[in-house]
């Protein structure tokens, strides 16, 4: 059984503020309490939250270098210069390229796109990509979701007479590339009001600025928000501020007027009901990613730019097959990785996990790192061999700055990049032991026991009798969920089980519960929680932590609890 989780109960906000908000927008006090805790305290703030407006998007020209980028882009188009759109091979990169290519092909006669091969070229701008641009006589490259640290590559492009407009959202290094324009809200000298855009989101702001400058109806830019929404979901950026607006309208397009590629992907995924951020994260995102993990991300761009439904469906089915292959790799490598930890007492007692196996598939090592954290909760790096080098994918635990820890060990690395929560790195195979030792030393000296304890953040306790269709109708309007606006997690105590809990597929738990003395019963599903069955039956009392979902089965809808944790007393 995984390490016991610590429940963090949200502090109670001011009762007066909760009551005032409940009355002003006519909602349940429990929901009002959650909103107040998230900074929504009056009618106006609630209206902005529940009904995001496209008017709330910021002026793209507030972004540093945007005026320069637009001037160079218009110059290239007016002079009939060939343009190359360059993007990363993950979901953010693939959606960025599909978005930019779909838009610019209406204005640029010679337009190309390039995504590096995950295995032959690795992450970021590659010399091979620049050589491809030169071969096509391109004098301008627009890079998306990469480039902020590509100092040598941009210098190489400059020597070939090729300009760069960089659209990125990663943290810059100490110096910036010599590009014509660098659009990145995380630049220290950038005054753009919202810093958490995805790479695709930064590219969208370039398109929006182009529309404003050329007096093109902005709705043509907003038609691309379905791709931006997928990037926001898959890249796990904050769903607050401008991102919430972009995701809201992107989901609206996906639900009511999806492009052929997304429509085909929904069909291949078996999704028929209303699409939420969760569907993008767990169904669409992994399929788009599978193209680059198992084959080449060009396949994902072909799908997302397809204008014919028949063609899109063939590509979507192909991508779904690759996703099934990815799942097999994921399960097998995770099993091997967990065995490596559990058979090594030194690793078992470490504060970090660093594992290397030259035969592990590079396309799934990030997923495997996340899976390992589910069992051994600590910063984790999974490393494999690629082109004679060691390449690793790192994931962190809540509250620990992974990027800073890796940066402290950079003398052992060839290159690295990423965020507080996730990073990638490349190093010599011979350096793996020294890097692993240095990383463990840094983590052990700085991580706290609290950071090494998995947590469940509880928004509020609730009675089962209070979980009604009306309650859920308002709760569901808090979507789109994500970092900064997580799906509310509730807890319930004083429960009784009706009948005997059921074990599904030997590892999942299904039970029906009600309040002691209550009237309403509800089904709860706990994935991977089969071991709790006997504990619940033998206990005097227990508590559940859960989210509330709508379950669709055989044409009927019912509310269901998705368990986050079970606490036995």
Coordinates of C-alpha atoms in Angstrom, one line a residue:
X1 CA 0.0 0.0 0.0
X2 CA 1.4 3.5 -0.9
X3 CA 2.7 5.8 1.8
X4 CA -0.1 7.2 4.1
X5 CA -1.2 10.6 2.9
X6 CA -1.6 13.7 5.0
X7 CA -4.9 15.5 4.8
X8 CA -4.7 19.3 4.5
X9 CA -8.1 20.8 5.4
X10 CA -8.6 24.2 3.9
X11 CA -8.9 27.0 6.5
X12 CA -12.4 28.3 7.2
X13 CA -12.9 31.7 5.5
X14 CA -14.9 34.5 7.1
X15 CA -18.5 33.3 7.8
X16 CA -19.8 36.7 6.9
X17 CA -18.1 36.7 3.5
X18 CA -19.3 33.2 2.8
X19 CA -22.9 34.1 3.8
X20 CA -22.8 37.4 1.7
X21 CA -21.6 35.5 -1.4
X22 CA -24.1 32.8 -0.9
X23 CA -26.9 35.3 -0.9
X24 CA -25.6 37.5 -3.7
X25 CA -25.3 34.6 -6.2
X26 CA -27.8 32.2 -4.6
X27 CA -25.6 29.2 -4.1
X28 CA -25.0 26.5 -1.5
X29 CA -22.8 27.7 1.5
X30 CA -20.3 24.9 0.9
X31 CA -19.7 26.1 -2.7
X32 CA -19.6 29.7 -1.5
X33 CA -16.9 28.7 1.1
X34 CA -14.8 27.2 -1.6
X35 CA -15.1 30.3 -3.9
X36 CA -14.2 32.7 -1.0
X37 CA -11.2 30.5 -0.3
X38 CA -10.2 31.0 -3.9
X39 CA -10.4 34.8 -3.7
X40 CA -13.9 35.1 -5.2
X41 CA -15.8 37.2 -2.7
X42 CA -18.5 39.2 -4.5
X43 CA -21.0 39.2 -7.4
X44 CA -18.6 40.8 -9.9
X45 CA -15.7 38.4 -9.2
X46 CA -18.1 35.4 -9.3
X47 CA -19.5 36.6 -12.7
X48 CA -15.9 36.9 -14.1
X49 CA -15.1 33.5 -12.8
X50 CA -18.2 31.6 -13.9
X51 CA -18.6 33.5 -17.2
X52 CA -15.1 34.2 -18.6
X53 CA -15.1 36.9 -21.3
X54 CA -12.8 37.0 -24.3
X55 CA -12.6 40.7 -23.6
X56 CA -10.5 39.8 -20.5
X57 CA -7.6 38.7 -22.7
X58 CA -4.7 41.1 -22.4
X59 CA -3.4 43.2 -25.3
X60 CA -0.7 41.1 -27.0
X61 CA 1.4 44.2 -27.6
X62 CA 2.1 44.4 -23.9
X63 CA 4.5 41.5 -24.4
X64 CA 8.2 42.5 -24.8
X65 CA 9.3 42.4 -28.4
X66 CA 5.8 41.8 -29.8
X67 CA 6.0 44.9 -32.0
X68 CA 9.4 43.8 -33.4
X69 CA 8.1 40.3 -34.0
X70 CA 5.0 41.5 -35.9
X71 CA 7.1 43.9 -38.0
X72 CA 9.4 41.1 -39.0
X73 CA 6.5 38.7 -39.7
X74 CA 4.7 41.2 -41.9
X75 CA 7.9 42.0 -43.7
X76 CA 8.5 38.3 -44.5
X77 CA 4.9 37.9 -45.8
X78 CA 4.9 41.0 -47.9
X79 CA 8.3 40.1 -49.4
X80 CA 7.0 36.5 -50.1
X81 CA 9.8 35.0 -48.0
X82 CA 9.5 31.3 -47.2
X83 CA 8.8 30.8 -43.4
X84 CA 9.5 27.8 -41.2
X85 CA 7.4 27.1 -38.2
X86 CA 9.5 25.1 -35.7
X87 CA 8.0 23.4 -32.6
X88 CA 8.8 20.9 -29.8
X89 CA 7.5 17.3 -30.1
X90 CA 5.2 17.2 -27.1
X91 CA 1.5 18.2 -27.0
X92 CA 2.3 21.9 -26.4
X93 CA 4.7 21.9 -29.3
X94 CA 2.5 19.9 -31.7
X95 CA -0.6 22.1 -31.0
X96 CA 1.6 25.2 -31.4
X97 CA 2.9 24.2 -34.8
X98 CA -0.6 23.1 -36.0
X99 CA -2.1 26.4 -34.8
X100 CA 0.6 28.6 -36.4
X101 CA 0.7 26.7 -39.6
X102 CA -3.1 26.6 -39.9
X103 CA -3.2 30.4 -39.5
X104 CA -0.2 31.5 -41.5
X105 CA -1.0 29.3 -44.6
X106 CA -3.7 31.8 -45.4
X107 CA -1.2 34.6 -45.7
X108 CA 2.2 33.0 -46.6
X109 CA 2.6 31.2 -50.0
X110 CA 5.7 29.2 -48.9
X111 CA 5.2 27.9 -45.4
X112 CA 6.9 24.9 -43.9
X113 CA 6.9 23.3 -40.5
X114 CA 9.5 21.2 -38.7
X115 CA 9.5 19.2 -35.5
X116 CA 12.7 17.5 -34.3
X117 CA 12.9 13.8 -33.9
X118 CA 12.7 13.0 -30.2
X119 CA 15.4 10.3 -30.6
X120 CA 17.7 11.6 -33.3
X121 CA 17.7 15.3 -32.4
X122 CA 16.3 15.6 -28.9
X123 CA 14.5 18.6 -27.4
X124 CA 14.6 22.1 -28.7
X125 CA 15.9 23.8 -31.8
X126 CA 18.3 21.6 -33.8
X127 CA 20.9 22.4 -36.4
X128 CA 19.2 19.8 -38.6
X129 CA 16.0 21.9 -38.5
X130 CA 17.9 25.1 -39.3
X131 CA 19.6 23.3 -42.2
X132 CA 16.1 22.2 -43.4
X133 CA 15.1 25.9 -43.3
X134 CA 18.1 26.9 -45.3
X135 CA 17.4 24.2 -47.8
X136 CA 13.9 25.7 -48.3
X137 CA 15.4 29.2 -48.6
X138 CA 13.6 30.3 -45.4
X139 CA 14.9 33.6 -43.9
X140 CA 12.6 33.4 -40.9
X141 CA 12.0 30.7 -38.4
X142 CA 9.2 31.0 -35.8
X143 CA 10.0 28.7 -32.9
X144 CA 7.2 27.6 -30.6
X145 CA 7.5 26.1 -27.1
X146 CA 11.3 26.1 -27.4
X147 CA 14.2 28.4 -28.1
X148 CA 14.7 30.5 -25.0
X149 CA 18.0 28.8 -24.2
X150 CA 19.0 28.1 -27.9
X151 CA 22.0 30.6 -27.9
X152 CA 24.3 28.4 -30.1
X153 CA 21.5 27.3 -32.5
X154 CA 20.3 30.9 -33.1
X155 CA 23.9 32.0 -33.7
X156 CA 24.2 29.2 -36.2
X157 CA 21.0 30.3 -37.9
X158 CA 22.2 33.9 -38.0
X159 CA 25.4 32.7 -39.8
X160 CA 23.1 31.2 -42.4
X161 CA 21.2 34.4 -42.9
X162 CA 18.1 33.1 -41.0
X163 CA 16.2 35.2 -38.4
X164 CA 14.4 33.8 -35.4
X165 CA 11.2 34.9 -33.7
X166 CA 11.1 32.8 -30.5
X167 CA 7.8 32.1 -28.8
X168 CA 8.5 30.3 -25.5
X169 CA 7.2 30.0 -22.0
X170 CA 10.1 28.3 -20.2
X171 CA 12.4 30.1 -17.8
X172 CA 15.2 32.0 -19.6
X173 CA 18.9 31.4 -18.8
X174 CA 21.4 34.1 -17.7
X175 CA 21.6 35.4 -21.3
X176 CA 19.2 35.3 -24.3
X177 CA 19.7 34.2 -27.9
X178 CA 20.5 36.8 -30.5
X179 CA 17.0 36.4 -32.1
X180 CA 15.1 39.2 -33.9
X181 CA 12.4 38.9 -31.3
X182 CA 11.9 36.8 -28.1
X183 CA 8.4 36.5 -26.9
X184 CA 8.4 34.9 -23.4
X185 CA 6.3 36.4 -20.5
X186 CA 8.9 34.9 -18.1
X187 CA 11.6 37.3 -19.3
X188 CA 12.6 39.5 -16.4
X189 CA 12.2 42.6 -18.7
X190 CA 8.7 41.6 -19.9
X191 CA 5.8 43.5 -18.4
X192 CA 3.1 41.2 -19.8
X193 CA 0.5 40.9 -17.0
X194 CA 0.0 37.2 -17.1
X195 CA 3.1 34.9 -16.8
X196 CA 1.7 31.4 -17.1
X197 CA 0.8 31.0 -20.8
X198 CA 1.6 27.7 -22.4
X199 CA 4.0 27.7 -25.4
X200 CA 0.9 27.5 -27.7
X201 CA -0.6 30.4 -25.7
X202 CA 2.4 32.6 -26.5
X203 CA 2.1 31.7 -30.2
X204 CA -1.6 32.6 -30.0
X205 CA -0.7 36.1 -28.7
X206 CA 1.6 36.5 -31.8
X207 CA -1.4 35.5 -34.0
X208 CA -3.7 37.8 -32.1
X209 CA -1.2 40.7 -32.5
X210 CA -1.0 40.0 -36.2
X211 CA -4.8 40.2 -36.5
X212 CA -4.8 43.5 -34.7
X213 CA -2.0 45.0 -36.7
X214 CA -3.5 43.9 -40.1
X215 CA -7.1 44.7 -39.0
X216 CA -8.1 41.1 -39.6
X217 CA -11.2 40.0 -37.6
X218 CA -10.0 38.6 -34.3
X219 CA -12.5 35.8 -34.4
X220 CA -10.2 34.1 -36.9
X221 CA -7.6 33.9 -34.1
X222 CA -10.2 32.8 -31.6
X223 CA -11.1 29.9 -33.9
X224 CA -7.7 28.4 -32.9
X225 CA -8.4 28.3 -29.2
X226 CA -9.3 24.6 -29.3
X227 CA -5.6 23.9 -29.8
X228 CA -4.6 26.4 -27.1
X229 CA -7.0 24.6 -24.6
X230 CA -5.4 21.2 -25.3
X231 CA -1.9 22.7 -24.8
X232 CA -3.0 24.3 -21.5
X233 CA -4.4 21.0 -20.2
X234 CA -1.6 18.8 -21.4
X235 CA 1.3 21.1 -20.3
X236 CA -0.3 21.4 -16.8
X237 CA 0.0 25.2 -16.7
X238 CA -2.1 27.3 -14.4
X239 CA -5.8 27.5 -15.3
X240 CA -6.2 31.0 -13.9
X241 CA -6.5 34.5 -15.3
X242 CA -6.0 34.6 -19.1
X243 CA -5.4 30.8 -19.4
X244 CA -8.9 30.2 -17.8
X245 CA -10.4 32.4 -20.5
X246 CA -8.5 30.7 -23.3
X247 CA -9.3 27.2 -22.0
X248 CA -13.0 28.1 -21.5
X249 CA -13.5 29.2 -25.1
X250 CA -11.2 26.5 -26.4
X251 CA -13.4 23.9 -24.7
X252 CA -16.5 25.6 -26.1
X253 CA -15.1 25.1 -29.7
X254 CA -14.1 21.5 -29.0
X255 CA -17.6 20.7 -27.7
X256 CA -19.7 22.6 -30.4
X257 CA -17.5 22.9 -33.5
X258 CA -14.4 20.7 -33.3
X259 CA -11.9 20.8 -36.2
X260 CA -11.8 17.5 -38.2
X261 CA -8.6 16.2 -36.4
X262 CA -10.0 16.8 -32.9
X263 CA -13.4 15.3 -33.9
X264 CA -11.6 12.2 -35.2
X265 CA -9.5 12.0 -32.0
X266 CA -12.6 12.2 -29.9
X267 CA -14.2 9.4 -31.9
X268 CA -11.1 7.3 -31.6
X269 CA -11.0 7.9 -27.8
X270 CA -14.7 6.9 -27.4
X271 CA -15.6 10.2 -25.9
X272 CA -19.3 11.2 -26.6
X273 CA -20.3 13.4 -23.6
X274 CA -19.3 16.9 -22.8
X275 CA -15.5 17.3 -23.0
X276 CA -13.7 18.8 -20.0
X277 CA -10.2 19.7 -19.2
X278 CA -9.8 16.2 -17.6
X279 CA -10.6 14.6 -20.9
X280 CA -7.9 16.7 -22.6
X281 CA -5.4 15.7 -19.9
X282 CA -6.2 12.0 -19.8
X283 CA -7.6 11.0 -23.2
X284 CA -6.6 13.5 -26.0
X285 CA -3.2 14.7 -24.6
X286 CA -1.7 11.2 -24.3
X287 CA -2.8 10.3 -27.8
X288 CA -1.3 13.4 -29.3
X289 CA 1.9 12.8 -27.3
X290 CA 2.1 9.2 -28.4
X291 CA 2.8 10.2 -32.0
X292 CA 6.1 11.8 -30.9
X293 CA 6.9 9.2 -28.2
X294 CA 6.5 6.1 -30.4
X295 CA 6.9 7.5 -34.0
X296 CA 7.2 11.2 -35.0
X297 CA 5.2 14.2 -33.9
X298 CA 4.6 15.1 -37.6
X299 CA 1.8 12.6 -37.4
X300 CA 0.1 14.7 -34.7
X301 CA 0.4 17.9 -36.7
X302 CA -1.0 16.2 -39.8
X303 CA -4.0 15.2 -37.7
X304 CA -4.6 18.6 -36.2
X305 CA -4.2 20.4 -39.5
X306 CA -6.3 17.9 -41.5
X307 CA -9.3 19.4 -43.3
X308 CA -10.9 16.1 -44.3
X309 CA -12.8 14.0 -41.8
X310 CA -12.0 10.7 -43.5
X311 CA -8.3 11.4 -43.6
X312 CA -8.3 12.6 -40.0
X313 CA -10.1 9.5 -38.8
X314 CA -7.4 7.2 -40.4
X315 CA -4.6 9.2 -38.7
X316 CA -6.5 9.3 -35.4
X317 CA -6.9 5.5 -35.4
X318 CA -3.1 5.2 -36.2
X319 CA -2.3 7.5 -33.3
X320 CA -4.5 5.5 -30.9
X321 CA -2.6 2.3 -31.9
X322 CA 0.6 4.1 -31.0
X323 CA -0.9 5.2 -27.7
X324 CA -1.7 1.5 -26.9
X325 CA 2.0 0.7 -27.7
X326 CA 3.0 3.5 -25.4
X327 CA 0.8 2.1 -22.6
X328 CA 2.6 -1.3 -22.9
X329 CA 6.0 0.3 -22.7
X330 CA 4.8 2.5 -19.7
X331 CA 3.5 -0.5 -17.7
X332 CA 6.6 -2.8 -18.4
X333 CA 9.2 -0.1 -17.7
X334 CA 7.3 1.1 -14.6
X335 CA 7.3 -2.5 -13.2
X336 CA 11.1 -2.8 -13.9
X337 CA 11.8 0.6 -12.3
X338 CA 9.8 -0.2 -9.1
X339 CA 11.6 -3.6 -8.8
X340 CA 15.0 -1.7 -9.1
X341 CA 14.0 0.5 -6.2
X342 CA 12.5 -2.3 -4.0
X343 CA 15.5 -4.6 -4.5
X344 CA 18.0 -2.0 -3.4
X345 CA 18.0 -1.0 0.3
X346 CA 20.1 2.1 -0.4
X347 CA 17.6 3.3 -3.0
X348 CA 14.7 2.4 -0.8
X349 CA 16.0 4.7 2.0
X350 CA 17.1 7.5 -0.3
X351 CA 15.5 10.9 -0.5
X352 CA 15.5 10.8 -4.3
X353 CA 15.2 8.3 -7.1
X354 CA 17.7 8.2 -10.0
X355 CA 17.5 5.1 -12.2
X356 CA 19.3 4.3 -15.5
X357 CA 18.6 1.5 -18.0
X358 CA 19.9 1.8 -21.5
X359 CA 17.0 -0.3 -22.9
X360 CA 14.2 1.8 -21.5
X361 CA 12.1 3.6 -24.2
X362 CA 12.9 7.3 -24.2
X363 CA 9.4 8.2 -25.1
X364 CA 7.9 7.1 -21.8
X365 CA 10.5 7.9 -19.1
X366 CA 8.7 11.0 -18.0
X367 CA 5.5 9.0 -17.5
X368 CA 7.5 6.3 -15.6
X369 CA 9.0 8.9 -13.3
X370 CA 5.5 10.1 -12.4
X371 CA 4.4 6.4 -11.8
X372 CA 7.4 5.8 -9.5
X373 CA 6.4 8.9 -7.4
X374 CA 3.0 7.3 -6.8
X375 CA 4.8 4.5 -5.0
X376 CA 7.9 6.2 -3.6
X377 CA 7.0 9.8 -3.0
X378 CA 10.2 11.8 -3.7
X379 CA 12.0 13.7 -6.6
X380 CA 12.6 11.1 -9.4
X381 CA 14.7 11.0 -12.5
X382 CA 14.5 8.2 -15.0
X383 CA 17.4 7.9 -17.4
X384 CA 17.9 6.0 -20.6
X385 CA 20.5 5.9 -23.5
X386 CA 19.9 7.8 -26.7
X387 CA 22.5 8.4 -29.4
X388 CA 25.4 7.5 -27.1
X389 CA 24.3 9.9 -24.4
X390 CA 22.3 9.5 -21.2
X391 CA 19.0 11.4 -21.4
X392 CA 16.7 11.8 -18.4
X393 CA 13.2 13.0 -17.5
X394 CA 12.7 14.3 -14.0
X395 CA 9.5 14.9 -11.9
X396 CA 9.1 16.5 -8.5
X397 CA 6.9 16.3 -5.5
X398 CA 4.7 19.1 -4.3
X399 CA 6.7 22.1 -2.9
X400 CA 10.2 21.0 -4.0
X401 CA 12.0 23.0 -6.6
X402 CA 13.3 20.3 -8.9
X403 CA 14.9 22.8 -11.4
X404 CA 17.0 24.4 -8.7
X405 CA 18.2 21.0 -7.4
X406 CA 19.3 19.9 -10.9
X407 CA 20.9 23.3 -11.5
X408 CA 23.0 22.8 -8.4
X409 CA 24.4 19.6 -10.1
X410 CA 24.9 21.1 -13.6
X411 CA 28.7 20.4 -13.6
X412 CA 27.8 16.8 -14.2
X413 CA 25.4 17.6 -17.1
X414 CA 25.7 18.5 -20.8
X415 CA 22.4 20.4 -20.8
X416 CA 19.1 20.7 -18.9
X417 CA 15.9 22.6 -18.8
X418 CA 12.4 22.7 -17.4
X419 CA 10.3 23.9 -14.5
X420 CA 10.1 23.5 -10.7
X421 CA 7.9 20.4 -11.2
X422 CA 9.4 18.8 -14.3
X423 CA 12.7 18.8 -16.2
X424 CA 14.8 17.1 -18.9
X425 CA 18.5 16.6 -18.9
X426 CA 21.3 15.1 -21.0
X427 CA 24.7 13.9 -19.7
X428 CA 27.5 11.5 -20.4
X429 CA 26.7 7.9 -19.4
X430 CA 29.9 7.8 -17.4
X431 CA 28.7 10.8 -15.3
X432 CA 25.4 9.1 -14.2
X433 CA 26.9 7.8 -10.8
X434 CA 28.4 11.1 -9.9
X435 CA 25.3 13.0 -10.9
X436 CA 23.0 10.6 -9.0
X437 CA 25.2 11.0 -5.9
X438 CA 25.3 14.8 -6.2
X439 CA 21.5 15.0 -6.8
X440 CA 20.8 12.8 -3.8
X441 CA 23.1 15.0 -1.7
X442 CA 21.3 18.2 -2.8
X443 CA 17.8 16.8 -2.2
X444 CA 18.7 15.2 1.1
X445 CA 20.1 18.5 2.4
X446 CA 17.2 20.6 1.3
X447 CA 13.9 18.6 1.2
X448 CA 11.7 18.5 4.3
X449 CA 9.8 15.6 5.7
X450 CA 6.6 17.5 5.0
X451 CA 7.6 17.7 1.3
X452 CA 8.3 13.9 1.3
X453 CA 4.7 13.2 2.5
X454 CA 2.0 12.9 -0.1
X455 CA -0.9 15.2 0.6
X456 CA -4.6 15.4 -0.1
X457 CA -5.9 19.0 -0.1
X458 CA -9.5 19.0 1.2
X459 CA -11.6 22.0 0.3
X460 CA -14.5 21.1 2.6
X461 CA -16.3 18.3 4.5
X462 CA -19.7 17.5 3.2
X463 CA -22.7 15.3 4.0
X464 CA -23.7 12.8 1.4
X465 CA -27.2 14.1 1.6
X466 CA -26.0 17.4 0.4
X467 CA -24.6 16.0 -2.9
X468 CA -27.5 16.7 -5.2
X469 CA -28.0 17.3 -8.9
X470 CA -28.4 21.0 -8.2
X471 CA -25.2 21.1 -6.2
X472 CA -23.3 19.4 -8.9
X473 CA -24.8 21.6 -11.6
X474 CA -23.1 24.6 -10.0
X475 CA -19.9 22.7 -9.0
X476 CA -19.4 21.7 -12.7
X477 CA -19.5 25.3 -13.8
X478 CA -16.2 25.9 -11.9
X479 CA -14.6 24.0 -14.8
X480 CA -12.1 24.4 -16.5
X481 CA -10.0 22.9 -13.6
X482 CA -6.3 22.8 -13.3
X483 CA -3.4 24.2 -11.3
X484 CA -4.6 27.3 -9.5
X485 CA -8.2 26.2 -9.8
X486 CA -8.2 22.5 -8.9
X487 CA -11.3 20.4 -9.0
X488 CA -12.7 20.7 -5.4
X489 CA -11.9 17.8 -3.2
X490 CA -14.4 16.9 -0.4
X491 CA -14.3 14.7 2.6
X492 CA -17.1 12.8 4.3
X493 CA -17.2 11.2 7.8
X494 CA -19.8 9.3 9.8
X495 CA -20.5 7.0 7.0
X496 CA -21.9 3.5 6.6
X497 CA -21.4 1.0 3.8
X498 CA -24.4 -0.5 2.1
X499 CA -23.7 -4.1 1.2
X500 CA -20.2 -5.5 0.7
X501 CA -17.6 -3.5 -1.3
X502 CA -16.7 -5.0 -4.7
X503 CA -13.2 -5.6 -6.1
X504 CA -13.0 -4.7 -9.8
X505 CA -10.2 -6.1 -12.0
X506 CA -8.4 -7.3 -8.9
X507 CA -7.2 -3.8 -8.0
X508 CA -10.1 -1.3 -7.9
X509 CA -12.6 -0.8 -5.1
X510 CA -16.3 0.0 -5.6
X511 CA -18.6 0.7 -2.6
X512 CA -21.9 2.3 -1.9
X513 CA -22.1 4.7 1.1
X514 CA -24.5 6.9 3.0
X515 CA -24.4 9.2 6.0
X516 CA -25.2 7.4 9.2
X517 CA -28.9 8.1 9.6
X518 CA -29.0 9.7 6.2
X519 CA -31.4 9.1 3.3
X520 CA -29.3 9.3 0.2
X521 CA -26.8 6.7 -1.0
X522 CA -24.0 7.1 -3.6
X523 CA -21.5 4.9 -5.3
X524 CA -17.7 5.5 -4.8
X525 CA -14.9 4.2 -7.0
X526 CA -11.3 4.0 -5.7
X527 CA -8.8 3.1 -8.4
X528 CA -6.0 0.9 -7.1
X529 CA -7.6 0.8 -3.6
X530 CA -8.7 -2.9 -3.5
X531 CA -6.5 -3.3 -0.3
X532 CA -8.9 -1.1 1.6
X533 CA -11.8 -3.5 1.4
X534 CA -11.0 -5.6 4.5
X535 CA -9.8 -2.5 6.4
X536 CA -13.2 -0.8 5.9
X537 CA -15.1 -3.9 6.9
X538 CA -13.0 -4.3 10.0
X539 CA -13.0 -0.7 11.1
X540 CA -15.2 1.2 13.5
X541 CA -15.3 4.2 11.2
X542 CA -13.7 5.6 8.2
X543 CA -13.5 8.8 6.2
X544 CA -13.4 9.4 2.4
X545 CA -11.7 12.1 0.4
X546 CA -13.1 12.4 -3.1
X547 CA -14.1 14.5 -6.1
X548 CA -17.7 14.4 -7.5
X549 CA -18.2 13.3 -11.1
X550 CA -21.2 12.6 -13.3
X551 CA -21.2 8.9 -14.4
X552 CA -22.8 8.0 -17.8
X553 CA -23.9 4.4 -18.2
X554 CA -26.4 2.8 -20.5
X555 CA -28.0 6.1 -21.2
X556 CA -28.5 7.1 -17.6
X557 CA -26.6 9.7 -15.6
X558 CA -25.8 9.5 -11.9
X559 CA -23.4 11.2 -9.5
X560 CA -20.4 9.2 -8.3
X561 CA -17.5 9.8 -5.9
X562 CA -14.0 9.3 -7.3
X563 CA -11.9 8.5 -4.2
X564 CA -8.6 10.3 -3.5
X565 CA -7.9 8.6 -0.2
X566 CA -9.5 6.5 2.5
X567 CA -8.7 7.2 6.2
X568 CA -9.4 4.3 8.6
X569 CA -10.1 4.8 12.3

